[in-house]
Short mmCIF file of C-alpha atoms in Angstrom, two decimals:
data_model
loop_
_atom_site.label_atom_id
_atom_site.label_comp_id
_atom_site.label_asym_id
_atom_site.label_seq_id
_atom_site.Cartn_x
_atom_site.Cartn_y
_atom_site.Cartn_z
CA MET A 1 98.42 115.84 77.24
CA GLU A 2 95.99 116.73 74.51
CA SER A 3 95.84 120.45 73.87
CA THR A 4 92.05 120.42 73.94
CA ARG A 5 92.23 119.24 77.54
CA ASP A 6 94.85 121.78 78.57
CA ASN A 7 92.80 124.64 77.17
CA ARG A 8 89.76 123.89 79.32
CA HIS A 9 89.52 126.17 82.37
CA LEU A 10 87.90 125.94 85.73
CA GLY A 11 84.14 126.21 85.55
CA VAL A 12 83.66 126.69 81.83
CA ARG A 13 81.72 123.47 81.21
CA ARG A 14 79.34 121.39 83.29
CA HIS A 15 79.07 117.84 82.01
CA ALA A 16 81.04 114.89 83.32
CA THR A 17 83.67 114.72 80.59
CA THR A 18 84.82 118.19 81.58
CA ARG A 19 85.38 117.07 85.17
CA ARG A 20 88.17 114.87 83.87
CA MET A 21 89.56 117.77 81.82
CA LEU A 22 89.39 120.08 84.83
CA HIS A 23 91.35 117.66 86.95
CA VAL A 24 94.02 117.26 84.28
CA ALA A 25 94.30 121.03 83.82
CA LEU A 26 94.54 121.83 87.52
CA ALA A 27 96.18 118.83 89.17
CA GLY A 28 97.78 117.55 86.02
CA VAL A 29 98.62 114.18 87.52
CA VAL A 30 97.98 110.79 85.93
CA GLY A 31 94.77 111.70 84.24
CA CYS A 32 95.53 112.47 80.60
CA ALA A 33 92.61 110.64 79.06
CA SER A 34 93.34 107.02 78.36
CA ALA A 35 93.91 105.96 74.82
CA LEU A 36 91.90 102.81 75.55
CA ALA A 37 93.29 101.37 72.35
CA ALA A 38 92.11 97.85 71.63
CA ASP A 39 93.90 95.11 69.73
CA LYS A 40 92.47 96.73 66.62
CA PRO A 41 93.77 100.30 66.58
CA ALA A 42 90.77 101.55 64.57
CA GLN A 43 88.27 100.62 67.31
CA ASP A 44 86.37 103.59 68.71
CA PRO A 45 87.25 104.03 72.42
CA LEU A 46 83.58 104.73 73.08
CA ASP A 47 82.76 101.22 71.88
CA TYR A 48 84.85 99.76 74.69
CA ARG A 49 83.08 101.91 77.30
CA HIS A 50 79.70 100.80 76.00
CA ASP A 51 80.74 97.14 76.04
CA LEU A 52 81.89 97.51 79.64
CA ALA A 53 78.64 99.26 80.54
CA ARG A 54 76.63 96.31 79.23
CA GLN A 55 78.73 93.89 81.26
CA LEU A 56 78.23 95.88 84.46
CA GLN A 57 74.47 96.04 83.90
CA LYS A 58 74.39 92.23 84.13
CA SER A 59 75.87 92.37 87.64
CA ASP A 60 73.94 91.81 90.86
CA SER A 61 75.55 94.92 92.38
CA PRO A 62 73.67 98.26 92.36
CA ARG A 63 77.04 100.02 92.43
CA ASP A 64 78.01 98.26 89.20
CA TRP A 65 74.74 99.44 87.66
CA ALA A 66 75.45 103.02 88.70
CA LEU A 67 78.98 102.92 87.30
CA SER A 68 77.65 101.46 84.07
CA ALA A 69 75.38 104.48 83.68
CA GLN A 70 78.43 106.74 83.86
CA LEU A 71 80.00 104.81 80.99
CA LEU A 72 76.98 105.56 78.83
CA ASP A 73 77.59 109.30 79.20
CA THR A 74 79.46 109.51 75.93
CA ARG A 75 77.49 112.03 73.89
CA PRO A 76 76.63 114.73 76.45
CA ALA A 77 76.17 117.45 73.86
CA SER A 78 73.28 115.56 72.24
CA GLY A 79 71.83 113.95 75.35
CA ALA A 80 72.18 110.50 73.79
CA ASN A 81 71.66 107.68 76.29
CA LEU A 82 70.32 110.09 78.91
CA ARG A 83 66.96 108.36 79.34
CA GLU A 84 68.69 104.99 79.77
CA ARG A 85 71.22 106.43 82.22
CA LEU A 86 68.49 107.97 84.34
CA ALA A 87 66.57 104.70 84.47
CA ILE A 88 69.67 102.74 85.49
CA LEU A 89 70.65 105.26 88.18
CA GLN A 90 67.13 105.38 89.58
CA LYS A 91 67.08 101.59 89.83
CA ALA A 92 70.50 101.54 91.53
CA ALA A 93 69.59 104.34 93.95
CA HIS A 94 66.43 102.58 95.05
CA ALA A 95 68.27 99.26 95.48
CA ALA A 96 71.18 100.77 97.46
CA PRO A 97 69.85 103.69 99.55
CA ASP A 98 72.89 103.68 101.84
CA ASP A 99 75.62 103.45 99.21
CA ARG A 100 77.11 106.95 99.12
CA MET A 101 78.73 106.43 95.70
CA VAL A 102 75.47 105.31 94.13
CA GLN A 103 73.55 108.14 95.75
CA GLY A 104 76.21 110.64 94.67
CA LEU A 105 75.90 109.60 91.05
CA TRP A 106 72.10 109.74 91.27
CA ALA A 107 72.29 113.24 92.77
CA ASP A 108 74.76 114.53 90.20
CA VAL A 109 73.44 113.04 86.98
CA ALA A 110 74.18 115.69 84.34
CA LEU A 111 70.93 116.94 82.83
CA ASP A 112 72.30 119.65 80.53
CA GLY A 113 68.81 120.78 79.54
CA HIS A 114 67.73 117.35 78.26
CA CYS A 115 65.72 116.27 81.28
CA LYS A 116 62.03 116.65 80.48
CA ALA A 117 59.22 117.14 82.94
CA LYS A 118 57.97 113.55 82.67
CA MET A 119 61.41 111.95 82.99
CA ALA A 120 62.69 110.51 86.27
CA CYS A 121 65.41 113.10 86.81
CA GLY A 122 68.20 112.66 89.32
CA ASN A 123 67.57 113.56 92.95
CA PRO A 124 69.88 116.47 93.94
CA SER A 125 69.39 115.75 97.65
CA ALA A 126 70.20 112.03 97.44
CA LEU A 127 73.71 112.29 98.87
CA SER A 128 73.00 115.06 101.38
CA ARG A 129 70.68 112.66 103.18
CA LEU A 130 73.68 110.43 103.92
CA GLU A 131 76.34 113.11 104.46
CA PRO A 132 74.63 116.33 105.56
CA ASP A 133 77.90 117.81 106.87
CA ASN A 134 79.75 117.24 103.58
CA GLY A 135 79.71 120.24 101.24
CA ILE A 136 80.13 118.07 98.15
CA ALA A 137 76.70 116.59 98.85
CA TRP A 138 74.97 119.98 98.46
CA LEU A 139 76.51 120.99 95.14
CA PRO A 140 73.83 119.25 93.03
CA ALA A 141 71.11 121.24 94.81
CA VAL A 142 72.95 124.49 94.08
CA ASP A 143 73.40 123.46 90.46
CA ARG A 144 69.74 122.53 90.03
CA ALA A 145 68.50 125.77 91.60
CA TRP A 146 70.94 127.88 89.61
CA ARG A 147 70.02 126.25 86.34
CA ALA A 148 66.34 126.77 87.10
CA GLY A 149 67.02 130.50 87.38
CA ASN A 150 65.48 130.78 90.83
CA PRO A 151 67.49 133.26 92.96
CA ARG A 152 65.56 132.53 96.17
CA VAL A 153 66.08 128.77 95.95
CA THR A 154 69.69 129.35 94.90
CA ASP A 155 70.30 131.49 97.98
CA ALA A 156 68.76 128.78 100.18
CA ALA A 157 70.90 126.05 98.60
CA ILE A 158 74.07 128.13 99.00
CA ALA A 159 73.17 128.90 102.62
CA ARG A 160 72.78 125.20 103.33
CA LEU A 161 76.07 124.39 101.65
CA ALA A 162 77.72 127.08 103.78
CA GLN A 163 76.79 125.12 106.93
CA SER A 164 79.04 122.22 105.86
CA SER A 165 82.02 121.42 108.03
CA ARG A 166 83.95 119.34 105.49
CA TYR A 167 84.37 118.81 101.75
CA ASN A 168 85.27 115.22 100.93
CA GLU A 169 84.94 113.94 97.37
CA HIS A 170 85.89 110.37 98.41
CA ILE A 171 88.23 110.14 95.44
CA GLY A 172 90.05 107.18 97.00
CA GLU A 173 86.84 105.19 97.27
CA ALA A 174 86.08 105.92 93.62
CA ILE A 175 89.55 104.79 92.54
CA ALA A 176 89.11 101.55 94.48
CA ALA A 177 85.75 100.94 92.82
CA TRP A 178 87.07 101.45 89.30
CA ARG A 179 90.20 99.39 89.88
CA ASP A 180 87.93 96.59 91.05
CA VAL A 181 85.79 96.92 87.91
CA LEU A 182 88.82 96.84 85.63
CA GLN A 183 90.29 93.83 87.42
CA ARG A 184 87.06 91.95 86.78
CA PHE A 185 86.67 93.21 83.23
CA PRO A 186 90.19 94.02 81.97
CA PRO A 187 90.35 96.49 79.10
CA PRO A 188 92.13 95.39 75.94
CA LYS A 189 95.85 96.06 75.94
CA PRO A 190 97.24 98.74 73.65
CA ASP A 191 98.34 97.22 70.38
CA GLY A 192 101.83 95.70 70.63
CA ALA A 193 102.33 96.73 74.26
CA ASN A 194 103.73 94.48 76.95
CA VAL A 195 101.82 95.58 80.04
CA THR A 196 101.18 93.99 83.41
CA ALA A 197 97.79 93.08 84.84
CA GLU A 198 97.44 96.69 85.98
CA GLY A 199 99.48 98.49 83.38
CA GLY A 200 99.53 102.16 82.56
CA HIS A 201 96.45 101.99 80.34
CA VAL A 202 94.43 100.43 83.18
CA LEU A 203 95.64 102.98 85.72
CA GLU A 204 94.79 105.87 83.42
CA LEU A 205 91.32 104.51 82.75
CA ALA A 206 90.66 103.84 86.45
CA PHE A 207 91.80 107.34 87.43
CA ASP A 208 89.90 109.01 84.63
CA GLU A 209 86.62 107.31 85.51
CA ALA A 210 87.17 107.80 89.26
CA VAL A 211 87.52 111.55 88.79
CA GLU A 212 84.26 111.60 86.86
CA THR A 213 82.56 109.57 89.58
CA ALA A 214 83.84 111.54 92.55
CA ILE A 215 84.11 115.20 91.56
CA PRO A 216 80.98 117.13 90.63
CA SER A 217 81.54 120.44 88.91
CA ALA A 218 81.32 123.59 91.03
CA ALA A 219 80.81 125.80 87.97
CA SER A 220 77.27 126.80 88.93
CA LEU A 221 78.47 127.69 92.43
CA VAL A 222 81.23 129.90 91.01
CA ASP A 223 78.71 131.63 88.73
CA ALA A 224 76.15 132.11 91.48
CA CYS A 225 78.84 133.53 93.79
CA SER A 226 80.06 136.08 91.27
CA ARG A 227 79.47 139.53 92.75
CA ALA A 228 80.42 141.13 89.42
CA LYS A 229 77.71 139.18 87.58
CA HIS A 230 75.07 139.61 90.28
CA PRO A 231 75.61 143.00 91.92
CA ASN A 232 72.01 143.10 93.17
CA ALA A 233 72.14 139.79 95.00
CA GLY A 234 71.88 139.97 98.76
CA ALA A 235 75.00 140.40 100.86
CA LYS A 236 74.28 137.15 102.70
CA ARG A 237 74.77 135.13 99.51
CA PHE A 238 78.31 136.39 99.15
CA GLN A 239 79.05 135.94 102.85
CA ASP A 240 77.91 132.33 102.50
CA CYS A 241 80.04 131.95 99.37
CA GLY A 242 83.08 133.14 101.31
CA ARG A 243 82.47 130.53 104.03
CA ILE A 244 82.06 127.82 101.41
CA ALA A 245 85.27 128.89 99.66
CA ARG A 246 87.28 128.60 102.87
CA VAL A 247 85.97 125.11 103.58
CA MET A 248 86.78 124.04 100.01
CA MET A 249 90.29 125.53 100.10
CA GLY A 250 91.09 123.95 103.45
CA ARG A 251 89.08 120.74 103.54
CA SER A 252 88.67 119.53 99.95
CA GLN A 253 90.42 116.21 99.42
CA THR A 254 91.37 116.98 95.81
CA LEU A 255 93.45 119.75 94.34
CA VAL A 256 90.72 120.59 91.85
CA GLY A 257 88.26 121.03 94.74
CA ARG A 258 90.65 123.40 96.51
CA SER A 259 91.15 125.31 93.27
CA PHE A 260 87.38 125.63 92.88
CA GLY A 261 87.41 127.11 96.38
CA VAL A 262 89.86 129.78 95.23
CA ALA A 263 87.59 130.54 92.28
CA VAL A 264 84.55 130.89 94.59
CA LEU A 265 86.44 133.22 96.95
CA ARG A 266 87.67 135.42 94.13
CA ALA A 267 84.25 135.53 92.48
CA SER A 268 82.51 136.54 95.71
CA HIS A 269 84.98 139.36 96.51
CA THR A 270 84.93 138.27 100.15
CA GLY A 271 88.64 137.59 100.57
CA THR A 272 90.51 139.11 103.48
CA PRO A 273 94.23 139.37 104.29
CA ALA A 274 93.82 136.21 106.37
CA ASP A 275 92.95 134.30 103.17
CA VAL A 276 96.02 135.33 101.19
CA GLU A 277 98.40 132.57 102.24
CA ARG A 278 95.80 129.82 101.76
CA VAL A 279 95.06 131.10 98.25
CA ARG A 280 98.76 131.32 97.43
CA THR A 281 99.37 127.79 98.72
CA VAL A 282 96.54 126.25 96.69
CA THR A 283 97.54 128.01 93.47
CA TRP A 284 101.23 127.22 94.05
CA GLN A 285 100.56 123.52 94.58
CA ALA A 286 98.36 123.37 91.48
CA GLU A 287 101.06 125.04 89.37
CA GLN A 288 103.86 122.82 90.71
CA ALA A 289 101.79 119.64 90.31
CA GLY A 290 101.40 120.47 86.65
CA LYS A 291 105.18 120.46 86.30
CA PHE A 292 105.65 116.90 87.54
CA ALA A 293 102.54 115.51 85.85
CA ALA A 294 104.31 114.31 82.72
CA ALA A 295 106.96 112.42 84.70
CA ILE A 296 104.31 110.53 86.69
CA ALA A 297 102.14 109.88 83.64
CA ALA A 298 105.13 108.31 81.86
CA ASP A 299 106.06 106.03 84.77
CA PRO A 300 103.54 103.26 85.61
CA VAL A 301 105.24 102.61 88.95
CA ALA A 302 105.02 106.27 89.99
CA ARG A 303 101.45 106.41 88.74
CA GLN A 304 100.50 103.31 90.69
CA ASN A 305 102.12 104.71 93.82
CA TYR A 306 100.22 107.96 93.35
CA MET A 307 96.92 106.14 93.07
CA ASN A 308 97.73 103.85 96.00
CA LEU A 309 98.34 106.89 98.20
CA ILE A 310 95.03 108.42 97.17
CA GLN A 311 93.17 105.17 97.72
CA SER A 312 94.67 104.43 101.14
CA ASN A 313 93.97 107.96 102.40
CA ASP A 314 90.72 108.55 100.49
CA SER A 315 92.35 111.84 99.56
CA GLU A 316 94.55 113.19 96.80
CA MET A 317 96.34 115.66 99.04
CA PRO A 318 98.84 113.25 100.69
CA ALA A 319 99.81 112.09 97.20
CA ILE A 320 100.27 115.68 96.01
CA HIS A 321 102.38 116.54 99.04
CA TYR A 322 104.47 113.37 98.66
CA ASP A 323 105.26 114.05 95.01
CA LEU A 324 106.00 117.72 95.62
CA THR A 325 108.60 116.56 98.13
CA ILE A 326 109.99 113.82 95.86
CA PHE A 327 110.43 116.30 93.02
CA GLY A 328 112.15 118.80 95.30
CA MET A 329 109.31 121.32 95.36
CA ALA A 330 108.21 123.22 98.45
CA LEU A 331 104.71 122.66 99.84
CA THR A 332 104.24 126.41 100.19
CA PRO A 333 105.33 129.20 97.83
CA PRO A 334 108.35 131.43 98.40
CA PRO A 335 107.51 134.98 99.52
CA ASP A 336 108.17 136.51 96.10
CA TRP A 337 106.11 134.01 94.08
CA LYS A 338 103.01 135.15 92.19
CA GLN A 339 100.50 133.16 90.21
CA THR A 340 100.36 133.99 86.51
CA VAL A 341 97.34 133.79 84.22
CA ASN A 342 97.92 134.15 80.49
CA GLY A 343 101.47 135.19 81.30
CA LYS A 344 100.42 138.00 83.61
CA PRO A 345 100.94 138.02 87.40
CA VAL A 346 97.79 137.79 89.49
CA GLU A 347 97.46 139.00 93.06
CA PRO A 348 96.07 136.36 95.47
CA LEU A 349 92.61 137.91 95.75
CA ASP A 350 92.29 139.20 92.19
CA ASP A 351 89.58 137.78 89.97
CA VAL A 352 90.98 135.43 87.36
CA PRO A 353 89.59 136.25 83.91
CA GLU A 354 87.46 133.45 82.55
CA GLN A 355 89.28 131.31 80.01
CA LYS A 356 87.58 130.22 76.81
CA PRO A 357 87.94 126.64 75.53
#
């Protein structure tokens, strides 16, 4: 894995590229960013993504349009292509009001300060209309309120998120969508490689894009739930953050989502002895998954099996549990195990110091 990816830590960045880095750093499985090398090694990988985006925009499918907008998100620091992405997503959202993937992308379009007052910005409530009980659907509203610097609206958004009974990223649905796209528009094979119709480069690309599609960042939620940063915030905010954290740790369908839940719980200082084993299990599984990541990434058959399990269950967790078992690792930590951060042991309910990229 590239060192720049490994050095990124939970919640440090917001835009979509970081979601892929977060998943690599925490789950560590499959998703080292694809080389996307074309027949000409000098070709810029971003050129391929733009070519694919143009092809998808010619489709009759609003979902294809929405996915094409994601592919244009290649210069997030400068905001390049943002106006075009917003227009495409708005068109797709209006054409497919009941497509949860389209509405999720429209809700979560990364603004990063580039969305102007007269622009058709994404609708943070687009997905919550379809899945009001799903916590993932309320994250964009929290993010928008937090970025606007409005504590009252932030509290209201967090309180609504705290009413959620589940936290489903639909990562399997996203993998299926991107595998379908790449079957219809196969990426160029790496130079000199002998790969099958769905070789390792295709699997990596499908997984990488699916993570970006399915998993919005919870960085704003972690920040808003930090009792240390906001000592004057009302007690109810932190109580709500604790409820959210427990749903994320127990009901998220990705390991990165469960790890975000741990971060929210630690930030809010609302952990109790009853939370200790759940926190230890999530952090243990994340650490162990990182150990078998390289073996899966190097084996297209293992990688395909991993993705098939996610797709068939619409959840990463059965795949994580299967591979932990295959590699002889326990699903829960031994009694004497402690998480380490920067080489130092961390108690289950300790705050984890923020890592810098």
